[in-house]
């Protein structure tokens, strides 16, 4: 079975997974449309990170939320290693991040993903997210899809 646990943004396994995600996205989008955020650059009280481990204890997935104030947060850095896909881990990560956001007093969750990431868009739609306009700090980008969900 898979286990999901909170980790600090400085966790080395989390950083490794995020670097894999960055490498994947760099192949899909030009630099100006790659809206990656370095989790360790955020104030520690504004970010919550999760790490997914498989039955061997290996880190196979991650996700985070960035608290934005005004009862809103943004989903960030959701990634699952290709070898661990197909087990509904994306849904589990999103559900757990939604719970973390509600515990932090959030009623709105937003996200930005890329137009070429069809499985991610499908995941978010299946989890109840709807396409919306760009939200701060983003500007409209033809390579981005912005989504929102009221919790």
PDB file of C-alpha atoms in Angstrom:
ATOM      1  CA  UNK A   1       0.000   0.000   0.000  1.00  0.00           C
ATOM      2  CA  UNK A   2       0.943   3.611  -0.401  1.00  0.00           C
ATOM      3  CA  UNK A   3       1.320   6.036   2.483  1.00  0.00           C
ATOM      4  CA  UNK A   4       0.978   9.807   2.310  1.00  0.00           C
ATOM      5  CA  UNK A   5       2.672  11.965   4.927  1.00  0.00           C
ATOM      6  CA  UNK A   6       3.487  15.618   5.460  1.00  0.00           C
ATOM      7  CA  UNK A   7       7.109  16.621   4.911  1.00  0.00           C
ATOM      8  CA  UNK A   8       8.924  19.955   5.017  1.00  0.00           C
ATOM      9  CA  UNK A   9       9.712  21.660   1.691  1.00  0.00           C
ATOM     10  CA  UNK A  10      13.402  20.976   2.366  1.00  0.00           C
ATOM     11  CA  UNK A  11      12.914  17.178   2.305  1.00  0.00           C
ATOM     12  CA  UNK A  12      15.535  15.690  -0.054  1.00  0.00           C
ATOM     13  CA  UNK A  13      13.169  13.078  -1.505  1.00  0.00           C
ATOM     14  CA  UNK A  14      10.591  15.767  -2.241  1.00  0.00           C
ATOM     15  CA  UNK A  15      13.254  17.864  -3.957  1.00  0.00           C
ATOM     16  CA  UNK A  16      14.244  14.897  -6.124  1.00  0.00           C
ATOM     17  CA  UNK A  17      10.652  14.295  -7.233  1.00  0.00           C
ATOM     18  CA  UNK A  18      10.172  18.001  -7.976  1.00  0.00           C
ATOM     19  CA  UNK A  19      13.353  17.985 -10.086  1.00  0.00           C
ATOM     20  CA  UNK A  20      11.909  15.050 -12.090  1.00  0.00           C
ATOM     21  CA  UNK A  21       8.710  17.053 -12.599  1.00  0.00           C
ATOM     22  CA  UNK A  22      10.714  20.104 -13.701  1.00  0.00           C
ATOM     23  CA  UNK A  23      12.676  18.023 -16.237  1.00  0.00           C
ATOM     24  CA  UNK A  24       9.391  16.647 -17.634  1.00  0.00           C
ATOM     25  CA  UNK A  25       7.826  20.111 -17.939  1.00  0.00           C
ATOM     26  CA  UNK A  26      10.940  21.620 -19.520  1.00  0.00           C
ATOM     27  CA  UNK A  27      10.423  19.208 -22.429  1.00  0.00           C
ATOM     28  CA  UNK A  28       6.840  20.396 -22.920  1.00  0.00           C
ATOM     29  CA  UNK A  29       6.951  24.167 -22.462  1.00  0.00           C
ATOM     30  CA  UNK A  30       9.244  27.131 -23.124  1.00  0.00           C
ATOM     31  CA  UNK A  31      10.800  28.785 -20.070  1.00  0.00           C
ATOM     32  CA  UNK A  32       8.332  31.694 -20.071  1.00  0.00           C
ATOM     33  CA  UNK A  33       5.406  29.259 -19.833  1.00  0.00           C
ATOM     34  CA  UNK A  34       6.971  27.040 -17.179  1.00  0.00           C
ATOM     35  CA  UNK A  35       5.427  28.407 -13.990  1.00  0.00           C
ATOM     36  CA  UNK A  36       7.428  26.300 -11.562  1.00  0.00           C
ATOM     37  CA  UNK A  37       7.933  27.495  -8.023  1.00  0.00           C
ATOM     38  CA  UNK A  38      10.776  26.433  -5.782  1.00  0.00           C
ATOM     39  CA  UNK A  39       8.989  25.231  -2.647  1.00  0.00           C
ATOM     40  CA  UNK A  40      11.941  26.118  -0.398  1.00  0.00           C
ATOM     41  CA  UNK A  41      11.707  29.731  -1.594  1.00  0.00           C
ATOM     42  CA  UNK A  42       8.267  30.113   0.008  1.00  0.00           C
ATOM     43  CA  UNK A  43       7.747  31.206   3.580  1.00  0.00           C
ATOM     44  CA  UNK A  44       7.480  27.975   5.569  1.00  0.00           C
ATOM     45  CA  UNK A  45       4.157  29.010   7.103  1.00  0.00           C
ATOM     46  CA  UNK A  46       2.604  29.353   3.603  1.00  0.00           C
ATOM     47  CA  UNK A  47       3.433  25.930   2.180  1.00  0.00           C
ATOM     48  CA  UNK A  48       2.306  22.405   3.055  1.00  0.00           C
ATOM     49  CA  UNK A  49       3.965  19.463   1.308  1.00  0.00           C
ATOM     50  CA  UNK A  50       3.054  15.792   1.018  1.00  0.00           C
ATOM     51  CA  UNK A  51       5.162  12.807   0.042  1.00  0.00           C
ATOM     52  CA  UNK A  52       3.803   9.455  -1.149  1.00  0.00           C
ATOM     53  CA  UNK A  53       5.766   6.310  -0.335  1.00  0.00           C
ATOM     54  CA  UNK A  54       5.249   2.848  -1.748  1.00  0.00           C
ATOM     55  CA  UNK A  55       5.293  -0.395   0.248  1.00  0.00           C
ATOM     56  CA  UNK A  56       9.117  -0.460   0.070  1.00  0.00           C
ATOM     57  CA  UNK A  57       9.317   3.043   1.545  1.00  0.00           C
ATOM     58  CA  UNK A  58      10.430   4.635  -1.716  1.00  0.00           C
ATOM     59  CA  UNK A  59       9.179   8.155  -2.458  1.00  0.00           C
ATOM     60  CA  UNK A  60       6.991   7.856  -5.560  1.00  0.00           C
ATOM     61  CA  UNK A  61       4.801  10.959  -5.526  1.00  0.00           C
ATOM     62  CA  UNK A  62       4.317  14.408  -4.077  1.00  0.00           C
ATOM     63  CA  UNK A  63       2.133  17.465  -3.922  1.00  0.00           C
ATOM     64  CA  UNK A  64       1.882  20.775  -2.115  1.00  0.00           C
ATOM     65  CA  UNK A  65      -0.385  23.697  -1.442  1.00  0.00           C
ATOM     66  CA  UNK A  66       0.647  27.302  -1.212  1.00  0.00           C
ATOM     67  CA  UNK A  67      -1.558  29.301   1.143  1.00  0.00           C
ATOM     68  CA  UNK A  68      -2.395  32.649  -0.447  1.00  0.00           C
ATOM     69  CA  UNK A  69      -4.523  34.363   2.178  1.00  0.00           C
ATOM     70  CA  UNK A  70      -8.171  35.345   1.691  1.00  0.00           C
ATOM     71  CA  UNK A  71      -9.145  31.709   2.391  1.00  0.00           C
ATOM     72  CA  UNK A  72      -7.463  30.593  -0.862  1.00  0.00           C
ATOM     73  CA  UNK A  73      -4.636  28.236  -1.691  1.00  0.00           C
ATOM     74  CA  UNK A  74      -2.983  26.932  -4.827  1.00  0.00           C
ATOM     75  CA  UNK A  75      -2.199  23.305  -5.615  1.00  0.00           C
ATOM     76  CA  UNK A  76       1.464  22.965  -6.550  1.00  0.00           C
ATOM     77  CA  UNK A  77       3.962  20.315  -7.618  1.00  0.00           C
ATOM     78  CA  UNK A  78       1.674  17.300  -7.917  1.00  0.00           C
ATOM     79  CA  UNK A  79       3.717  14.506  -9.438  1.00  0.00           C
ATOM     80  CA  UNK A  80       3.745  10.712  -9.501  1.00  0.00           C
ATOM     81  CA  UNK A  81       6.641   8.661 -10.847  1.00  0.00           C
ATOM     82  CA  UNK A  82       5.644   6.897 -14.081  1.00  0.00           C
ATOM     83  CA  UNK A  83       6.214   3.474 -12.469  1.00  0.00           C
ATOM     84  CA  UNK A  84       3.602   4.270  -9.787  1.00  0.00           C
ATOM     85  CA  UNK A  85       0.843   5.617 -12.010  1.00  0.00           C
ATOM     86  CA  UNK A  86      -2.464   3.814 -12.381  1.00  0.00           C
ATOM     87  CA  UNK A  87      -3.128   3.431  -8.638  1.00  0.00           C
ATOM     88  CA  UNK A  88      -5.312   6.566  -8.220  1.00  0.00           C
ATOM     89  CA  UNK A  89      -2.483   8.297  -6.320  1.00  0.00           C
ATOM     90  CA  UNK A  90      -3.280  11.607  -8.013  1.00  0.00           C
ATOM     91  CA  UNK A  91      -6.785  11.532  -6.586  1.00  0.00           C
ATOM     92  CA  UNK A  92      -5.435  10.597  -3.161  1.00  0.00           C
ATOM     93  CA  UNK A  93      -2.900  13.459  -3.219  1.00  0.00           C
ATOM     94  CA  UNK A  94      -5.517  16.008  -4.308  1.00  0.00           C
ATOM     95  CA  UNK A  95      -7.997  14.802  -1.671  1.00  0.00           C
ATOM     96  CA  UNK A  96      -5.363  14.982   1.061  1.00  0.00           C
ATOM     97  CA  UNK A  97      -4.248  18.461  -0.057  1.00  0.00           C
ATOM     98  CA  UNK A  98      -7.871  19.614  -0.030  1.00  0.00           C
ATOM     99  CA  UNK A  99      -8.164  18.372   3.549  1.00  0.00           C
ATOM    100  CA  UNK A 100      -4.967  20.188   4.522  1.00  0.00           C
ATOM    101  CA  UNK A 101      -6.283  23.361   2.872  1.00  0.00           C
ATOM    102  CA  UNK A 102      -9.605  23.160   4.742  1.00  0.00           C
ATOM    103  CA  UNK A 103      -7.750  22.655   8.032  1.00  0.00           C
ATOM    104  CA  UNK A 104      -5.823  25.836   7.218  1.00  0.00           C
ATOM    105  CA  UNK A 105      -9.105  27.727   6.739  1.00  0.00           C
ATOM    106  CA  UNK A 106      -9.217  27.726   2.939  1.00  0.00           C
ATOM    107  CA  UNK A 107     -12.452  27.588   1.013  1.00  0.00           C
ATOM    108  CA  UNK A 108     -11.011  28.014  -2.497  1.00  0.00           C
ATOM    109  CA  UNK A 109      -8.334  25.946  -4.203  1.00  0.00           C
ATOM    110  CA  UNK A 110      -6.828  26.995  -7.522  1.00  0.00           C
ATOM    111  CA  UNK A 111      -4.201  25.587  -9.824  1.00  0.00           C
ATOM    112  CA  UNK A 112      -2.296  26.158 -13.025  1.00  0.00           C
ATOM    113  CA  UNK A 113      -1.279  23.321 -15.312  1.00  0.00           C
ATOM    114  CA  UNK A 114      -0.141  23.087 -18.897  1.00  0.00           C
ATOM    115  CA  UNK A 115      -2.290  22.398 -21.951  1.00  0.00           C
ATOM    116  CA  UNK A 116      -0.135  19.384 -22.900  1.00  0.00           C
ATOM    117  CA  UNK A 117      -0.676  17.633 -19.556  1.00  0.00           C
ATOM    118  CA  UNK A 118      -3.915  15.880 -20.486  1.00  0.00           C
ATOM    119  CA  UNK A 119      -3.822  13.295 -17.649  1.00  0.00           C
ATOM    120  CA  UNK A 120      -3.412  16.117 -15.113  1.00  0.00           C
ATOM    121  CA  UNK A 121      -6.305  18.097 -16.570  1.00  0.00           C
ATOM    122  CA  UNK A 122      -8.472  14.961 -16.506  1.00  0.00           C
ATOM    123  CA  UNK A 123      -7.463  14.296 -12.878  1.00  0.00           C
ATOM    124  CA  UNK A 124      -8.419  17.805 -11.785  1.00  0.00           C
ATOM    125  CA  UNK A 125     -11.729  17.703 -13.668  1.00  0.00           C
ATOM    126  CA  UNK A 126     -12.531  14.334 -12.072  1.00  0.00           C
ATOM    127  CA  UNK A 127     -11.764  15.897  -8.669  1.00  0.00           C
ATOM    128  CA  UNK A 128     -14.289  18.705  -9.304  1.00  0.00           C
ATOM    129  CA  UNK A 129     -12.055  21.515 -10.575  1.00  0.00           C
ATOM    130  CA  UNK A 130     -13.405  23.822 -13.275  1.00  0.00           C
ATOM    131  CA  UNK A 131     -11.553  25.923 -15.807  1.00  0.00           C
ATOM    132  CA  UNK A 132     -11.305  29.583 -14.805  1.00  0.00           C
ATOM    133  CA  UNK A 133      -9.489  32.761 -15.754  1.00  0.00           C
ATOM    134  CA  UNK A 134      -5.861  33.348 -14.817  1.00  0.00           C
ATOM    135  CA  UNK A 135      -5.457  34.379 -11.179  1.00  0.00           C
ATOM    136  CA  UNK A 136      -2.647  36.335  -9.477  1.00  0.00           C
ATOM    137  CA  UNK A 137       0.280  36.068  -9.769  1.00  0.00           C
ATOM    138  CA  UNK A 138      -0.315  34.585 -13.247  1.00  0.00           C
ATOM    139  CA  UNK A 139      -1.063  36.384 -16.466  1.00  0.00           C
ATOM    140  CA  UNK A 140      -3.099  34.687 -19.199  1.00  0.00           C
ATOM    141  CA  UNK A 141      -0.900  32.188 -21.050  1.00  0.00           C
ATOM    142  CA  UNK A 142      -2.057  30.204 -24.102  1.00  0.00           C
ATOM    143  CA  UNK A 143      -0.065  27.202 -22.825  1.00  0.00           C
ATOM    144  CA  UNK A 144      -1.729  27.248 -19.389  1.00  0.00           C
ATOM    145  CA  UNK A 145      -5.008  25.937 -18.032  1.00  0.00           C
ATOM    146  CA  UNK A 146      -6.257  27.590 -14.838  1.00  0.00           C
ATOM    147  CA  UNK A 147      -8.738  25.777 -12.627  1.00  0.00           C
ATOM    148  CA  UNK A 148     -10.629  26.385  -9.383  1.00  0.00           C
ATOM    149  CA  UNK A 149     -12.721  24.485  -6.855  1.00  0.00           C
ATOM    150  CA  UNK A 150     -14.767  25.710  -3.919  1.00  0.00           C
ATOM    151  CA  UNK A 151     -14.228  23.461  -0.916  1.00  0.00           C
TER     152      UNK A 151
END
